[in-house]
XYZ file of C-alpha atoms in Angstrom:
360
model
C 4.765 27.062 10.565
C 2.708 29.554 12.561
C 3.472 29.419 16.266
C 0.710 29.744 18.857
C 1.053 32.671 21.220
C -1.026 35.002 23.397
C -1.580 38.271 21.574
C -3.792 39.502 24.421
C -1.347 38.655 27.219
C -1.778 40.894 30.266
C 1.202 41.818 32.431
C -1.113 41.783 35.440
C -1.441 37.992 35.064
C 0.304 36.242 37.923
C 2.599 33.459 36.681
C 1.294 30.079 37.801
C 2.753 26.633 38.253
C 0.845 24.005 36.327
C 0.478 20.364 37.318
C -0.737 18.083 34.551
C -1.868 14.605 35.609
C -2.343 12.249 32.676
C -3.708 8.788 32.118
C -4.183 6.577 29.098
C -7.648 7.494 27.896
C -11.244 6.513 27.530
C -13.974 6.644 24.880
C -16.700 9.222 25.296
C -19.369 6.533 25.519
C -19.547 2.726 25.764
C -20.639 2.347 22.160
C -19.010 0.961 19.036
C -19.367 4.380 17.397
C -17.430 6.066 20.207
C -14.881 3.266 20.451
C -13.794 3.424 16.811
C -12.085 6.875 16.853
C -10.678 6.205 20.301
C -9.138 2.882 19.284
C -7.898 4.370 16.028
C -5.999 7.106 17.871
C -4.676 4.668 20.468
C -3.612 1.840 18.182
C -2.131 4.121 15.519
C 0.426 5.457 17.993
C 3.795 3.967 16.936
C 4.783 3.771 20.605
C 1.888 1.357 21.188
C 2.290 -0.819 18.103
C 5.770 -0.914 16.597
C 4.882 -2.315 13.198
C 5.810 -0.661 9.854
C 3.102 1.900 9.173
C 1.904 0.682 5.729
C 1.409 -2.863 7.012
C -0.199 -1.746 10.258
C -2.509 0.699 8.426
C -3.968 -2.185 6.442
C -4.394 -4.377 9.536
C -5.820 -1.605 11.692
C -8.251 -0.143 9.177
C -9.064 -3.334 7.321
C -9.599 -5.688 10.252
C -9.293 -4.330 13.792
C -11.433 -1.201 13.492
C -14.177 -3.239 11.844
C -14.352 -5.862 14.584
C -12.902 -4.678 17.880
C -15.083 -1.591 18.616
C -18.200 -3.705 19.073
C -16.467 -6.177 21.401
C -14.794 -3.406 23.385
C -18.080 -1.522 23.722
C -19.632 -4.532 25.446
C -16.798 -4.562 27.975
C -17.023 -0.821 28.582
C -20.765 -1.063 29.207
C -19.981 -3.478 32.025
C -17.851 -0.881 33.852
C -19.629 2.385 32.941
C -21.258 4.027 35.968
C -23.338 7.064 36.896
C -20.320 9.337 36.292
C -19.515 7.692 32.990
C -15.989 6.381 32.496
C -14.505 5.210 35.816
C -10.982 6.137 34.688
C -12.043 9.707 33.896
C -13.959 10.012 37.163
C -10.918 8.870 39.135
C -8.681 11.297 37.223
C -11.009 14.172 38.081
C -10.987 13.187 41.760
C -7.200 12.783 41.771
C -6.764 16.226 40.226
C -9.080 17.808 42.783
C -7.321 16.067 45.655
C -3.835 17.124 44.569
C -5.058 20.676 43.964
C -6.506 20.913 47.473
C -3.277 19.693 49.026
C -1.057 22.062 47.047
C -3.362 24.962 47.895
C -3.123 24.123 51.596
C 0.676 23.875 51.467
C 1.681 26.635 49.077
C -1.263 28.935 48.471
C -3.050 29.840 45.272
C -0.231 29.593 42.758
C -1.047 26.209 41.201
C -3.332 25.095 38.417
C -3.884 21.318 38.509
C -5.568 19.628 35.587
C -6.072 16.109 34.284
C -5.819 14.982 30.671
C -5.944 11.801 28.644
C -3.299 10.694 26.166
C -6.074 9.378 23.922
C -9.599 10.692 23.774
C -10.861 13.565 25.898
C -9.869 15.752 27.677
C -6.958 15.896 25.230
C -3.491 16.928 26.395
C -3.243 19.729 23.800
C -6.593 21.243 24.836
C -5.764 21.127 28.537
C -2.317 22.663 27.985
C -3.909 25.533 26.072
C -6.271 26.160 28.972
C -3.380 26.096 31.452
C -1.130 28.435 29.450
C -4.029 30.868 28.884
C -4.475 30.928 32.673
C -0.868 32.005 33.215
C 1.066 28.753 33.639
C 4.758 29.413 33.021
C 6.186 26.387 34.845
C 4.801 22.926 34.252
C 5.090 19.584 36.037
C 3.789 16.623 34.042
C 2.966 13.516 36.071
C 1.846 10.540 33.955
C -0.068 8.257 36.294
C 1.900 5.139 35.365
C 4.121 4.054 38.276
C 6.390 2.034 35.994
C 7.906 3.647 32.905
C 6.871 2.122 29.600
C 7.412 3.415 26.102
C 3.757 2.861 25.101
C 2.520 4.794 28.153
C 4.953 7.257 29.720
C 7.046 7.591 26.581
C 3.989 8.256 24.462
C 2.809 10.906 26.918
C 6.139 12.710 26.624
C 5.825 12.531 22.835
C 2.403 14.186 22.959
C 3.461 16.937 25.360
C 6.583 17.615 23.324
C 4.634 17.673 20.065
C 2.282 20.271 21.520
C 5.131 22.441 22.749
C 6.804 22.486 19.324
C 3.981 24.718 18.092
C 4.026 27.197 20.958
C 5.804 30.536 20.883
C 6.366 30.777 24.648
C 7.579 27.547 26.219
C 7.182 26.830 29.932
C 9.874 25.539 32.235
C 9.178 21.816 32.150
C 9.629 18.925 34.576
C 8.462 15.438 33.722
C 8.066 12.509 36.121
C 9.093 9.429 34.170
C 8.432 6.800 36.875
C 7.726 6.293 40.568
C 7.711 2.513 40.729
C 9.990 2.404 43.778
C 8.970 5.594 45.559
C 8.577 4.791 49.277
C 5.246 6.615 49.568
C 3.799 4.726 46.617
C 5.020 1.341 47.879
C 3.630 2.080 51.335
C 0.266 3.145 49.911
C -0.140 -0.065 47.901
C 1.007 -2.223 50.816
C -1.400 -0.449 53.177
C -4.300 -1.027 50.770
C -3.509 -4.753 50.764
C -3.275 -4.817 54.569
C -6.638 -3.080 54.802
C -8.152 -5.752 52.571
C -6.604 -8.469 54.708
C -7.996 -6.858 57.857
C -11.485 -6.944 56.354
C -11.394 -10.282 54.531
C -8.405 -12.267 55.752
C -5.584 -13.580 53.574
C -5.758 -15.990 50.656
C -3.226 -18.645 49.675
C -1.493 -16.420 47.153
C -1.289 -12.734 46.259
C -1.159 -12.126 42.486
C 0.380 -8.812 41.393
C -0.879 -8.289 37.855
C 0.589 -5.628 35.554
C -0.427 -4.565 32.079
C 1.392 -6.588 29.466
C 3.843 -5.510 26.786
C 5.451 -7.332 23.846
C 8.574 -9.113 25.070
C 10.455 -7.586 22.141
C 10.207 -4.147 23.777
C 12.022 -5.483 26.840
C 14.728 -7.070 24.718
C 15.237 -3.755 22.910
C 15.702 -1.779 26.123
C 12.343 -0.836 27.657
C 12.720 -0.935 31.499
C 9.037 -1.641 32.198
C 9.454 -5.348 33.003
C 12.292 -4.687 35.439
C 10.434 -1.865 37.165
C 7.324 -4.026 37.599
C 9.370 -6.727 39.300
C 11.046 -4.156 41.542
C 7.649 -2.827 42.565
C 6.508 -6.359 43.396
C 9.649 -7.080 45.383
C 9.297 -3.905 47.458
C 5.611 -4.539 48.131
C 6.426 -8.101 49.146
C 9.122 -6.876 51.517
C 6.747 -4.318 53.030
C 4.186 -7.062 53.621
C 6.833 -9.594 54.744
C 5.685 -12.113 52.153
C 7.760 -15.066 51.007
C 8.258 -15.868 47.343
C 5.710 -18.684 47.542
C 3.023 -16.349 48.854
C 3.053 -13.933 45.921
C 3.480 -13.917 42.155
C 3.959 -11.294 39.412
C 1.999 -11.733 36.181
C 1.109 -9.713 33.073
C -2.332 -9.158 31.571
C -4.092 -7.539 28.584
C -2.074 -8.937 25.702
C -3.257 -8.948 22.106
C -1.822 -10.006 18.771
C 0.275 -13.051 17.948
C 3.746 -12.185 19.184
C 5.073 -13.194 22.597
C 4.360 -10.799 25.443
C 5.831 -10.535 28.928
C 5.165 -13.695 30.919
C 3.723 -15.312 32.906
C 0.298 -14.348 31.569
C -2.287 -13.510 34.217
C -5.160 -15.439 32.638
C -3.148 -18.600 32.018
C -1.725 -18.433 35.539
C -5.173 -18.169 37.118
C -6.434 -21.037 34.984
C -3.543 -23.259 36.088
C -3.362 -22.459 39.813
C -6.337 -24.587 41.004
C -4.723 -27.644 39.435
C -1.629 -26.881 41.505
C -3.632 -26.775 44.740
C -4.062 -22.984 44.945
C -7.804 -22.401 45.176
C -7.865 -19.022 46.986
C -6.218 -15.934 45.494
C -6.251 -12.182 45.859
C -5.272 -10.012 42.907
C -3.908 -6.465 42.986
C -2.753 -4.308 40.057
C 0.148 -2.067 41.172
C 0.766 -0.795 37.635
C -2.578 1.019 37.510
C -3.156 4.261 39.407
C -6.914 4.006 38.963
C -9.494 1.357 38.270
C -10.477 1.097 34.636
C -11.577 -1.432 32.031
C -8.450 -3.559 32.491
C -8.920 -3.891 36.241
C -12.683 -3.799 36.758
C -13.736 -5.957 33.803
C -10.657 -7.974 32.884
C -9.372 -8.721 36.399
C -12.524 -8.278 38.452
C -14.856 -10.173 36.125
C -13.238 -12.068 33.242
C -10.260 -13.494 35.117
C -12.404 -14.221 38.142
C -14.610 -16.440 35.988
C -11.526 -18.127 34.526
C -10.196 -18.976 37.988
C -13.495 -20.232 39.399
C -14.293 -22.295 36.309
C -10.863 -23.930 36.642
C -11.684 -25.095 40.166
C -10.845 -22.103 42.321
C -13.098 -21.410 45.285
C -12.116 -17.908 46.424
C -11.154 -14.952 44.235
C -10.852 -11.351 45.414
C -9.759 -8.267 43.529
C -8.115 -5.540 45.634
C -9.002 -2.158 44.074
C -6.468 0.363 42.822
C -5.485 3.342 44.960
C -7.808 5.641 42.975
C -8.483 8.817 44.995
C -7.795 7.338 48.416
C -6.144 9.669 50.912
C -2.788 7.870 50.914
C -2.669 7.964 47.133
C -3.483 11.666 46.926
C -0.777 12.337 49.498
C 1.653 10.261 47.418
C 0.852 12.089 44.184
C 1.198 15.438 45.937
C 4.576 14.369 47.302
C 5.731 13.372 43.825
C 4.765 16.800 42.496
C 6.332 18.600 45.448
C 9.654 16.867 44.877
C 9.698 18.384 41.384
C 9.157 21.927 42.684
C 12.653 22.510 44.054
C 13.666 26.051 43.154
C 10.224 26.998 41.851
C 8.605 28.156 45.086
C 10.121 31.614 45.398
C 8.448 34.794 46.695
C 4.859 35.458 45.649
C 4.682 37.378 42.375
C 3.697 41.062 42.599
C 1.313 41.318 39.659
C 0.480 44.988 40.233
C 4.138 46.032 40.192
C 4.802 43.992 37.052
C 1.881 45.669 35.283
C 3.057 49.114 36.406
C 6.581 48.543 35.105
C 5.288 47.083 31.828
C 3.029 50.086 31.202
C 5.933 52.394 31.952
C 7.771 50.689 29.082
C 4.784 51.177 26.765
C 2.779 47.956 27.156
C -0.963 48.301 26.638
C -1.889 45.369 28.879
């Protein structure tokens, strides 16, 4: 194996601290052609689908990739905007916001970038850019509040896989979850209060999280527990009773049992139980994307209203709101203990290196 290094490294390069924000991913365009390679990369990840590879290869390539790209493209077209993918646009804004805050607090020693686990910008490409720019210490913050093997775990796999091929490894810190961080809980609760101030309350607040096969929970994945803790803390912050809120799980596929209760089935059943006004928030998503804008904001809204509901409101994700950017910056800052020493003297380092015979 040939390791990747920097043959043209200059000793005048000031060492930087890198902050890598990651999210799940997005196709390059809302077309079946663009969806096929994106879905292939996503669904082939063994963290996402834990099925024996030979069997899953036949299912994925023989059935799913010949049918799902077209259906998914229709959904993506419904959420695509003037900046393209909403998830990518939010990631860019989140990166810029965190960068501005770190610059104001600590000066010009940070490089903040965003990357996608699947699709573009790819984690490996962004890491190369960061290391070429002098990053020697790296904080990775996957933008999933609750840890899940198919999300946070997969991100760690990808970062680790990239580092196995590099000659010079950075000091590394990885944020595995922030589901109960006080700043995050407060930011979500404040966003709900702001919605209430503008629109009033509904009969029930639905906290919908992305689903996961129940088997993963039974085999030790903490995602389900962390989702419920997030809901409990948000409920306490809002002083809600158990009857005024409910935790559900969305976005399932396949035949096996997933975490329950299911969001769509819950919304279909609630009007028959006398609940005709609901508000839905998605505390497991750091930014609005296909699963929140289309699935929750459109598809599940229609399900609820067709079942007899009269009022349905989706409360947007935190996206690049001020409180959220402050929260993300705080999460990064907590990982910097011991890394914020004196400013590096690049000129002196270059002088000493040349004295020892270095050309750069």
